[in-house]
Amino acid sequence: MKSSTKLFIASRHLRSRAFQTFSVVAVVAFSVGLAVALFLVSQGLQLGLVHAVEPFELIVGAKGSPYQLLLNTVFLQDAPIGNIGWEDYAELSDDVRVGSAVPLGFGDSYRGYPIIGTVSSLLDVRVRPSDPPWLRITQGRWFEEGRFEAVLGAQAAARSGLRLGDGFRTSHGIVAGDEHSEEYRVVGIAETVQGPWDRAIFVPLEILQSVHEHEHEGEHESESESEGEGKEVTTVLVHPASYADAYRLAVSYQNDSGKQLIFPAQTAIRLFALIGRGEAFLSIVVYAVEACALLTTLLVLYWSGAARSRERMLLRVLGLPFKTLVFISWLEGTIALSTGAFLGELLGRAGAHAAFSLLGEATAIQPTVPLTLQECLAPLVLLSVGSLSTLAVAWRDARNSEEPPR
Amino acid sequence: MGLSNPLLEIHGLRKEYMQPGGPVQALYLDFLEARAGDAIAVTGPSGSGKTTLLHLLAALVRPSQGSIRFDGRDLPAAAYSARWRALSVGYVFQEMNLLPDFSLLENLLIAAEISGVPRAFDRSLSLLCRLGIEDLRYRRPAKLSLGEQQRAAVARAVLHAPPLLLADEPTASLDAENAGIVMNLLLELAAESKSLLLVATHDEAVKKRFPRVVELTKNIEKTGQRGNLP
């Protein structure tokens, strides 16, 4: 018998039992979609976090939770732990173990977009020495120190409603708080960094400091203008002079009661491991759902096969060989399983992209996951196990059809 | 006919089925010889082994004892039985002969492909025309009357002009008119293709249409008891 005829018979059987076929396809698609979506979200999140952390080699900030320091500085989430003195930054800058140090000030926002006070040396940060600068200006220019000027991160530019030349006032705190009276003017827009800092609005650190001093310590305004005295920074991004210097610096901060130094990559891995515990539980749930899907599929195929015993007997009487009979039954099950697995893969991808979109909206983390064998593992395993089980059911059905019809 | 070699030779054919209480004899046929073009009615009460005989001839089951020779050779072993059936046997059941998910024409084309019938489409269509059901060719069996289904079953059975045409109570579910039509078709088409036709029936009217009748008797005794000779 021609292959096209076998396919024709199998597909006609599937069409004639549309409800059973739909049940198998839907159950398989749901379970595969769930597994794929979970895998993609998990992998995408991990890759997104790793990508977001890449530019930050060391971070020095106030003593407290390293996770909070990481979340605040790298992911621009959560409130800052507190500030450290300008002299601490100055000390780091002068340290021979430090290649470069970039001070950062947090605490203000504009419509939910975090304000980062910084200096021009931020533009010198590179992920690898051979790479172009991590943060680049795509429109306008970088702000001038000492002026109320601002540069928008890519997402802030796209979604905050601000454009080049616009003026805006910032609020105290991450959520809308008291509005500061000073107005910044947008002078530049940064190219996307594919990470949380796309949500940032960069302003001169000394201006940010002066605004805060003016608001909270107005009486000391004149004093604060003296070089660094009384000023604070939230964190310092540190590029160590060498790999060994990074560890020497870490050791020197171990016993510091007011400050801490973290390796963001390591802290992110630990943070992800914490998240991973929940993910492991979810994986078990997904495997259970897959097992249920497989069982449902086999039951549907079993019942469907039992209902067609007369047809198989007729085909056998017509002279259809045993192995062709098995093949056609197997083909039916495998077509249904493959369709379900394929749709599940699409559903999983769609679900993951929806989750990524929501995540990107809220955090600007931009997870991207290329198609990998690991991602296809759930559909492939289900398809393989299902296909083998279908073969067993088909074999059994064909054997049962050896009882001749009356 | 009388001078040609027998197409079918049966000697001491016995079939037993295993039952919880021990083996039960379903058929015993001591001797039967038939030639191409013969038309034989196989009669006898329920349980006498009419259907079993047809199953044995179609190589759907193996005999417990005895031999079936077809065209001078022993009936092929089970490994070759599918091919044997595809090429040599046409079979009509009492009812539900057609694949329910396929149209009447598709039923014929599938059977034709299994048997390797050349120009299957033309052959199928011409048979359906002859049987007066060509207008129903795109209908599925559920949309046909029993009489129409049986005519289609006859068409499918003779499609590849098999040397052995078997029919198991082909008119049992039909009214007298349709039974007459189906039997006419079976006899005509079998004669045209010089097929050896064996029809299992307990219908006296059908039996009378056959020049030759093989009578089986019921034998439900345990193994070792001899069944009646035809």
Short mmCIF file of C-alpha atoms in Angstrom, two decimals, chain B residues 1 7 35-38 162-164 189-196:
data_model
loop_
_atom_site.label_atom_id
_atom_site.label_comp_id
_atom_site.label_asym_id
_atom_site.label_seq_id
_atom_site.Cartn_x
_atom_site.Cartn_y
_atom_site.Cartn_z
CA MET B 1 -15.19 -28.38 -15.79
CA LEU B 7 -9.13 -25.75 -7.54
CA ARG B 35 -13.34 -26.47 -9.45
CA ALA B 36 -13.03 -22.92 -10.74
CA GLY B 37 -16.46 -21.54 -11.62
CA ASP B 38 -18.29 -23.88 -9.23
CA PRO B 162 -10.61 -13.41 -7.02
CA PRO B 163 -10.41 -17.15 -7.74
CA LEU B 164 -12.20 -17.78 -4.43
CA LEU B 189 -20.08 -11.86 -11.21
CA ALA B 190 -18.61 -15.10 -9.88
CA ALA B 191 -19.48 -16.82 -13.14
CA GLU B 192 -17.94 -14.01 -15.19
CA SER B 193 -14.67 -14.12 -13.32
CA LYS B 194 -14.78 -17.93 -13.09
CA SER B 195 -14.46 -17.65 -9.33
CA LEU B 196 -15.21 -20.57 -7.10
#
